[in-house]
PDB file of C-alpha atoms in Angstrom:
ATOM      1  CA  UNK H  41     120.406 147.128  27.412  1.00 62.00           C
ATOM      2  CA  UNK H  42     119.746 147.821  31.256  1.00 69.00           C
ATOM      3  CA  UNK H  43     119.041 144.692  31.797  1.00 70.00           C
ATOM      4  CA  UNK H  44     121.920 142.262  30.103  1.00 65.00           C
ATOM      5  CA  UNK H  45     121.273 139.055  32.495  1.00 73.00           C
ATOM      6  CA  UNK H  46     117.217 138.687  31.499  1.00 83.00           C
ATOM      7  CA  UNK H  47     117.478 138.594  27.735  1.00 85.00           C
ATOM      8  CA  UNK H  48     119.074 135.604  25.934  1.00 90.00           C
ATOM      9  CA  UNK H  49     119.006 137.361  22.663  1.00 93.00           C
ATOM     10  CA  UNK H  50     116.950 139.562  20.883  1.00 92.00           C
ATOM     11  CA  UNK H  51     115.611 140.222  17.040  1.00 95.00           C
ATOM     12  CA  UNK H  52     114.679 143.605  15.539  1.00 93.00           C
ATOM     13  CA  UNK H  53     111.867 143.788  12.599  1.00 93.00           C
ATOM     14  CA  UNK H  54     112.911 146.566  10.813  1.00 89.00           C
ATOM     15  CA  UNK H  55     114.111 148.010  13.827  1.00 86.00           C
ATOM     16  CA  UNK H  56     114.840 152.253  13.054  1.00 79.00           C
ATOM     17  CA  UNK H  57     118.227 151.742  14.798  1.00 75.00           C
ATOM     18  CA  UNK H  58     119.864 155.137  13.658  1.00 69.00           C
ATOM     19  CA  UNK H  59     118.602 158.514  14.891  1.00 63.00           C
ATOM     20  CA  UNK H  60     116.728 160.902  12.496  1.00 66.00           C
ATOM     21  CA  UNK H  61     113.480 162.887  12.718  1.00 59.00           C
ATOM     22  CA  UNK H  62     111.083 164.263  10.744  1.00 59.00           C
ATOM     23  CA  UNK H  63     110.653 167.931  11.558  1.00 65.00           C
ATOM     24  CA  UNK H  64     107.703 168.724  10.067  1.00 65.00           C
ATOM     25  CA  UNK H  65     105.803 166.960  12.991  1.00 68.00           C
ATOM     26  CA  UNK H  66     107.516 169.164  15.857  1.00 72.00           C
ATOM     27  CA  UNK H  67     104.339 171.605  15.670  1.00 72.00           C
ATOM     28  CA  UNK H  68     102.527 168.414  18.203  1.00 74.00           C
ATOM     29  CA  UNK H  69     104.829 169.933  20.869  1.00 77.00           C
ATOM     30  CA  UNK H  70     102.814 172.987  20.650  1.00 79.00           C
ATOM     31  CA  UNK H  71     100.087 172.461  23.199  1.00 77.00           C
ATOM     32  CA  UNK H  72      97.251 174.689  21.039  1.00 84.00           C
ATOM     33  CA  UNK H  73      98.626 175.093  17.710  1.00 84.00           C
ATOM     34  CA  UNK H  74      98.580 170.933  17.408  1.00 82.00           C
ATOM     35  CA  UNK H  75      95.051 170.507  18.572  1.00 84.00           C
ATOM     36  CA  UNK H  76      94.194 173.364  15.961  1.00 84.00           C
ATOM     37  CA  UNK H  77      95.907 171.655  13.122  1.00 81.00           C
ATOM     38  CA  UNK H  78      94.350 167.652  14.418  1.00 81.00           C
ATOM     39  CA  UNK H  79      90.831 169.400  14.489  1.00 83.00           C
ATOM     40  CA  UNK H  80      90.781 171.778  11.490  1.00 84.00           C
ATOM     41  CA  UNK H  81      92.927 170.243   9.273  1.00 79.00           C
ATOM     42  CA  UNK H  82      94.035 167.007  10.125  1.00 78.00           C
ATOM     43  CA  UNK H  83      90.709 165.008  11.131  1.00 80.00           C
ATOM     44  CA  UNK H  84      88.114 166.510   8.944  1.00 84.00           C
ATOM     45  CA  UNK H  85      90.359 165.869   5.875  1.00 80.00           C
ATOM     46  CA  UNK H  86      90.911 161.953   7.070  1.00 78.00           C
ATOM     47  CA  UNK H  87      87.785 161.569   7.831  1.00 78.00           C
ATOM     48  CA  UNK H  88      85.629 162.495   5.237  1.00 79.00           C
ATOM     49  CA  UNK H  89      88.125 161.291   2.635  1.00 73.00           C
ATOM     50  CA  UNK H  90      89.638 164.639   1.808  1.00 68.00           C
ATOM     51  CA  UNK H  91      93.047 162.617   1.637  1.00 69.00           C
ATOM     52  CA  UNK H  92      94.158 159.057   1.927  1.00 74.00           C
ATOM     53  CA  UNK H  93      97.037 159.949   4.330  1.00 75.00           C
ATOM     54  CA  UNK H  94      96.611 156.057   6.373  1.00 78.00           C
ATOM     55  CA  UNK H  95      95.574 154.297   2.749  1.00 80.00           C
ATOM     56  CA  UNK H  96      98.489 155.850   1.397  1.00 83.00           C
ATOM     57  CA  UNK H  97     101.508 155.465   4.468  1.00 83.00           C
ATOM     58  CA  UNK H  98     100.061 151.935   4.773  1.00 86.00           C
ATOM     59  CA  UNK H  99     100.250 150.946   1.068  1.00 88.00           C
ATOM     60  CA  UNK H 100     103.720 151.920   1.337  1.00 89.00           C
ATOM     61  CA  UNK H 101     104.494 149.730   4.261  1.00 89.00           C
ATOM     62  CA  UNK H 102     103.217 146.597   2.622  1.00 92.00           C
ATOM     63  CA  UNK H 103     104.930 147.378  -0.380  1.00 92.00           C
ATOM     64  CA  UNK H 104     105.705 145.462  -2.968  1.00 94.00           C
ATOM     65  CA  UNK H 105     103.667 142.562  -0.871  1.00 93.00           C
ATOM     66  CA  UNK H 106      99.928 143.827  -1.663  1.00 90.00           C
ATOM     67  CA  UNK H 107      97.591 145.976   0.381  1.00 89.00           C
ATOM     68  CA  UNK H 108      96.900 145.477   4.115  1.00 90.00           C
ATOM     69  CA  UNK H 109      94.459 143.152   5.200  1.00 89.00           C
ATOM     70  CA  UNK H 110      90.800 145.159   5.243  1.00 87.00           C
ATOM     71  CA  UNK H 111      90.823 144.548   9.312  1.00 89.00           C
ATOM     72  CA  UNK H 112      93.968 146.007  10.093  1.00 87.00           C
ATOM     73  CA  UNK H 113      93.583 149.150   7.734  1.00 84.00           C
ATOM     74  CA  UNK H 114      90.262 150.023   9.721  1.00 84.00           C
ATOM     75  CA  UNK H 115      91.658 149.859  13.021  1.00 85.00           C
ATOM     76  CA  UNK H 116      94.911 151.693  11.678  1.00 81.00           C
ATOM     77  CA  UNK H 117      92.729 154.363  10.294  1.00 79.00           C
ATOM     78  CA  UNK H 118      90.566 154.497  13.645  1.00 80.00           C
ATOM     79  CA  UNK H 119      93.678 154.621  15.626  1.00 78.00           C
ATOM     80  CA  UNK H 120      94.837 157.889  13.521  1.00 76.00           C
ATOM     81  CA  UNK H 121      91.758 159.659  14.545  1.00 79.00           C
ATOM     82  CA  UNK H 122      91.881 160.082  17.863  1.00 82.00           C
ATOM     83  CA  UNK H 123      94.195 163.232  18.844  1.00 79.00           C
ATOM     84  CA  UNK H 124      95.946 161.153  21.214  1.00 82.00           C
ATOM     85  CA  UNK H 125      97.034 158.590  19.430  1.00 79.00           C
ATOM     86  CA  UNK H 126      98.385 160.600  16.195  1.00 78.00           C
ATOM     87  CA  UNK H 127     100.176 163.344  18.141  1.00 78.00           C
ATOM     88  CA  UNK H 128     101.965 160.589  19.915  1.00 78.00           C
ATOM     89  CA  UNK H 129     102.482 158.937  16.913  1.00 75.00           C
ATOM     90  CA  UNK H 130     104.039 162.184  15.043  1.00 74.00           C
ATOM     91  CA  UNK H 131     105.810 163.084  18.629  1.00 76.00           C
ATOM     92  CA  UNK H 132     107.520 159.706  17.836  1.00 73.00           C
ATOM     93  CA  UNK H 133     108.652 160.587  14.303  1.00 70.00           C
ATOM     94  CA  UNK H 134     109.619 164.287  15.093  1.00 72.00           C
ATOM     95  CA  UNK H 135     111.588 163.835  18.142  1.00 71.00           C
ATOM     96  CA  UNK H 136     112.149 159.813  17.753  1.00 67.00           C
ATOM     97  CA  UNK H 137     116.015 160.071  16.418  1.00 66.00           C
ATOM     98  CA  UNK H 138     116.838 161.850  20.532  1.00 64.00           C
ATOM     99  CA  UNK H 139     116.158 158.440  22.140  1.00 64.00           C
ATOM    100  CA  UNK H 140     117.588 156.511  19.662  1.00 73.00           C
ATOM    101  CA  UNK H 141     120.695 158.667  19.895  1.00 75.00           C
ATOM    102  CA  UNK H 142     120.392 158.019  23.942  1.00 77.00           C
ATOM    103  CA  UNK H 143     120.334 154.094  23.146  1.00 78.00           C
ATOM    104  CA  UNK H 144     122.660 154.342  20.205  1.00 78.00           C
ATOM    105  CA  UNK H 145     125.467 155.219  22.221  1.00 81.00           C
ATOM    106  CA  UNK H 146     125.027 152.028  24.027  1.00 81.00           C
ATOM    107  CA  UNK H 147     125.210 149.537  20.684  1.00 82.00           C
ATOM    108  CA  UNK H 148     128.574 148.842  21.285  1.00 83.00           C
ATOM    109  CA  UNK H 149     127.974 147.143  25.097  1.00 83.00           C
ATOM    110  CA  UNK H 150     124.959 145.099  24.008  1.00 83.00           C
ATOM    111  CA  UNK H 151     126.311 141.703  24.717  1.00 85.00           C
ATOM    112  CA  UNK H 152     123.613 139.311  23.602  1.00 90.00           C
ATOM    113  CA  UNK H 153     123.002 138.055  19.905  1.00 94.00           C
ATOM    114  CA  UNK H 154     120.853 139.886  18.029  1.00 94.00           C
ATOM    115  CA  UNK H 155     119.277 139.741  14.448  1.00 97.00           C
ATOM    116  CA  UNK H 156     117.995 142.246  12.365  1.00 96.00           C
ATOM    117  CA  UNK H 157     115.491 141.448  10.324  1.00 97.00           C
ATOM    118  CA  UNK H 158     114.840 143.780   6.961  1.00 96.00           C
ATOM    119  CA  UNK H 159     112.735 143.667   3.778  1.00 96.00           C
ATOM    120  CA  UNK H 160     114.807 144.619   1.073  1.00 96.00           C
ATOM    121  CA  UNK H 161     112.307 146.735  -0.839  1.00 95.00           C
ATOM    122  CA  UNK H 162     111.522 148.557   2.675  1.00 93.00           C
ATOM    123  CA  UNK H 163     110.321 152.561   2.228  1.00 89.00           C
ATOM    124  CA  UNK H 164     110.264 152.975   5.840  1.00 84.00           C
ATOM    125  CA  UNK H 165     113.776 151.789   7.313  1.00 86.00           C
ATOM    126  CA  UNK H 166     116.424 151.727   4.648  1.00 87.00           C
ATOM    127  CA  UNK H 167     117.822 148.242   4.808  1.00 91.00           C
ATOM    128  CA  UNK H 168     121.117 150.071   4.799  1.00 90.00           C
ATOM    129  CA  UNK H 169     119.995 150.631   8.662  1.00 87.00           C
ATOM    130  CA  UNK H 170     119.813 146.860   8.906  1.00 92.00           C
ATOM    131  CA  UNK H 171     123.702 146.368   7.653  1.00 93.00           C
ATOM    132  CA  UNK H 172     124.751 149.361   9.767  1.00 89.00           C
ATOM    133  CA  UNK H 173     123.490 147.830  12.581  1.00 89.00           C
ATOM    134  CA  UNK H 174     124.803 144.216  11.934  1.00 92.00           C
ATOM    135  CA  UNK H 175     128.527 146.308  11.936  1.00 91.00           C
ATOM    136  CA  UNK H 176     127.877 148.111  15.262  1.00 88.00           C
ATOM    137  CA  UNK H 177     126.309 146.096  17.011  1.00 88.00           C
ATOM    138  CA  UNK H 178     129.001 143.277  18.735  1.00 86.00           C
ATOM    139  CA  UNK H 179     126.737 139.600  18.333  1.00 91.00           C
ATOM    140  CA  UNK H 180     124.597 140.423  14.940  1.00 94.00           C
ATOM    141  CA  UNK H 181     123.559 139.226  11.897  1.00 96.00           C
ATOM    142  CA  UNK H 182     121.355 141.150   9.356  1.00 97.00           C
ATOM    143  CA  UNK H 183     119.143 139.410   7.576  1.00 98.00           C
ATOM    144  CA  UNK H 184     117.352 140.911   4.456  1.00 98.00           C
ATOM    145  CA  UNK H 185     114.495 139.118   3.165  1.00 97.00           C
ATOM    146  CA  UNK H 186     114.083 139.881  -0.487  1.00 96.00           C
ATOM    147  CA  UNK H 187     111.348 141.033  -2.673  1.00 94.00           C
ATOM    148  CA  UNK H 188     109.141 142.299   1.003  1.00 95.00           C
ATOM    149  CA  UNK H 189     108.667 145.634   2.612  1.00 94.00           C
ATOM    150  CA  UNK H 190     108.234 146.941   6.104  1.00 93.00           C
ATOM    151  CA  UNK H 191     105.325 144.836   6.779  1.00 94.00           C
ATOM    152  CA  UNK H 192     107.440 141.461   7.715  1.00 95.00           C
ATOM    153  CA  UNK H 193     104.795 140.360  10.492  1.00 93.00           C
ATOM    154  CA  UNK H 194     102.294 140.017   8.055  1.00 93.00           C
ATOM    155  CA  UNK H 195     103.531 139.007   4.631  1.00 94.00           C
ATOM    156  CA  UNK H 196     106.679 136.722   5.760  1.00 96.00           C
ATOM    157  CA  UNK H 197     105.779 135.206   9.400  1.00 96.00           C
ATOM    158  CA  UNK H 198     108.074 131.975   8.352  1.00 97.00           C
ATOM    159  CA  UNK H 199     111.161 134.269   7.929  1.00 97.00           C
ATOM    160  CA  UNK H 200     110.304 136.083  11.422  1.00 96.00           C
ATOM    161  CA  UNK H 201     110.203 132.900  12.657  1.00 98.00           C
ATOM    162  CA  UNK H 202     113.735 131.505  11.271  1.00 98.00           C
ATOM    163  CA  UNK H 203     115.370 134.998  12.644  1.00 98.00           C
ATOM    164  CA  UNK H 204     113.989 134.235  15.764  1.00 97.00           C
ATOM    165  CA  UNK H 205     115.231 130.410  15.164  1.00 97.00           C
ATOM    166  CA  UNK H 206     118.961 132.072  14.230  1.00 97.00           C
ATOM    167  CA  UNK H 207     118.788 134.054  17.607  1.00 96.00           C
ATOM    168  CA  UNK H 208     118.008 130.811  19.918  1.00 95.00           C
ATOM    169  CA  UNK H 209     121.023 129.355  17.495  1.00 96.00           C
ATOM    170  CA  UNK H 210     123.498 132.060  18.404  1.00 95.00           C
ATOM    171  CA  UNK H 211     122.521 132.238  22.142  1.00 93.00           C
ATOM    172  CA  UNK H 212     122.743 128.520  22.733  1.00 90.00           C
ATOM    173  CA  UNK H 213     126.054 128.396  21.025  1.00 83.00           C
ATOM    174  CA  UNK H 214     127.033 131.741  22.598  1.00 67.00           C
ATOM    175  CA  UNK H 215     126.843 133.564  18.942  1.00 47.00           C
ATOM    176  CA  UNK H 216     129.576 134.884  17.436  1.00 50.00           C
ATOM    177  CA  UNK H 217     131.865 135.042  20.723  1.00 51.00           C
ATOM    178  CA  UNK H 218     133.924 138.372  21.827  1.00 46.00           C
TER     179      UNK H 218
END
């Protein structure tokens, strides 16, 4: 959106367009108590299979598809152990909704077509996100694939592909003019 004149168009997998947080995770922005929690609580129990926090957040993404591909769930699960990389992550999901309330406020100037791609059976981003959008935002078009989850990259690259397809469209004949 700062940039208007370098993007034709633009298409949003599951895109969490509306702000919202999950307070629970606002303890990372506590300097000792979140190292505390990541190396008392948090790592031991992933680790050593206490719980199945990544099996379980990941089998809900690629739900009702099927499970994640082996590869990706080790290198998900490897990501979530470093203390870095998950207090980032949970920064994103307990202060997340303030930057998308910073950009939301612009929706209404974005000028270029954009498509917004949702599974219907999606845990993570309610497609009722994707429809919201599609109203607030000027040049959209939700699309909601049916019978998929979050997971669109992986279980329906041919739909990703015709939203991106349905972007070029609109662009090239100026979508859905003012």
């Amino acid at each position: 959106m700062e940039y208007p004149d370098d993007m034709a168009a633009g298409v949003g997998l599951a895109p969490a367009f509306l702000p919202g947080n999950i307070s629970i995770y606002r303890f990372v922005d506590i300097p000792l108590l979140s190292d505390l929690l990541f190396y008392i609580l948090m790592y031991p129990a992933e680790r050593f299979g206490l719980t199945n926090i990544t099996k379980q957040s990941l089998g809900i993404a690629f739900s009702p598809d099927g499970n994640p591909p082996p590869e990706y769930m080790e290198q998900y699960w490897s990501f979530m152990l470093r203390r870095r990389h998950m207090k980032a992550g949970m920064s994103d999901q307990a202060f997340g909704g303030v930057m998308t309330d910073y950009v939301a406020a612009h929706y209404p100037n974005l000028r270029v077509p954009f498509v917004i791609v949702n599974g219907a059976s999606d845990y993570n981003v309610p497609v009722e996100w994707a429809k919201q959008a599609e109203q607030i935002l000027p040049r959209s078009k939700a699309v909601i694939i049916p019978n998929t989850g979050h997971e669109l990259m992986f279980n329906k690259p041919d739909e990703i592909l015709r939203a991106v397809d349905l972007a070029w469209q609109m662009a090239d004949n100026k979508g859905m003019e003012d």
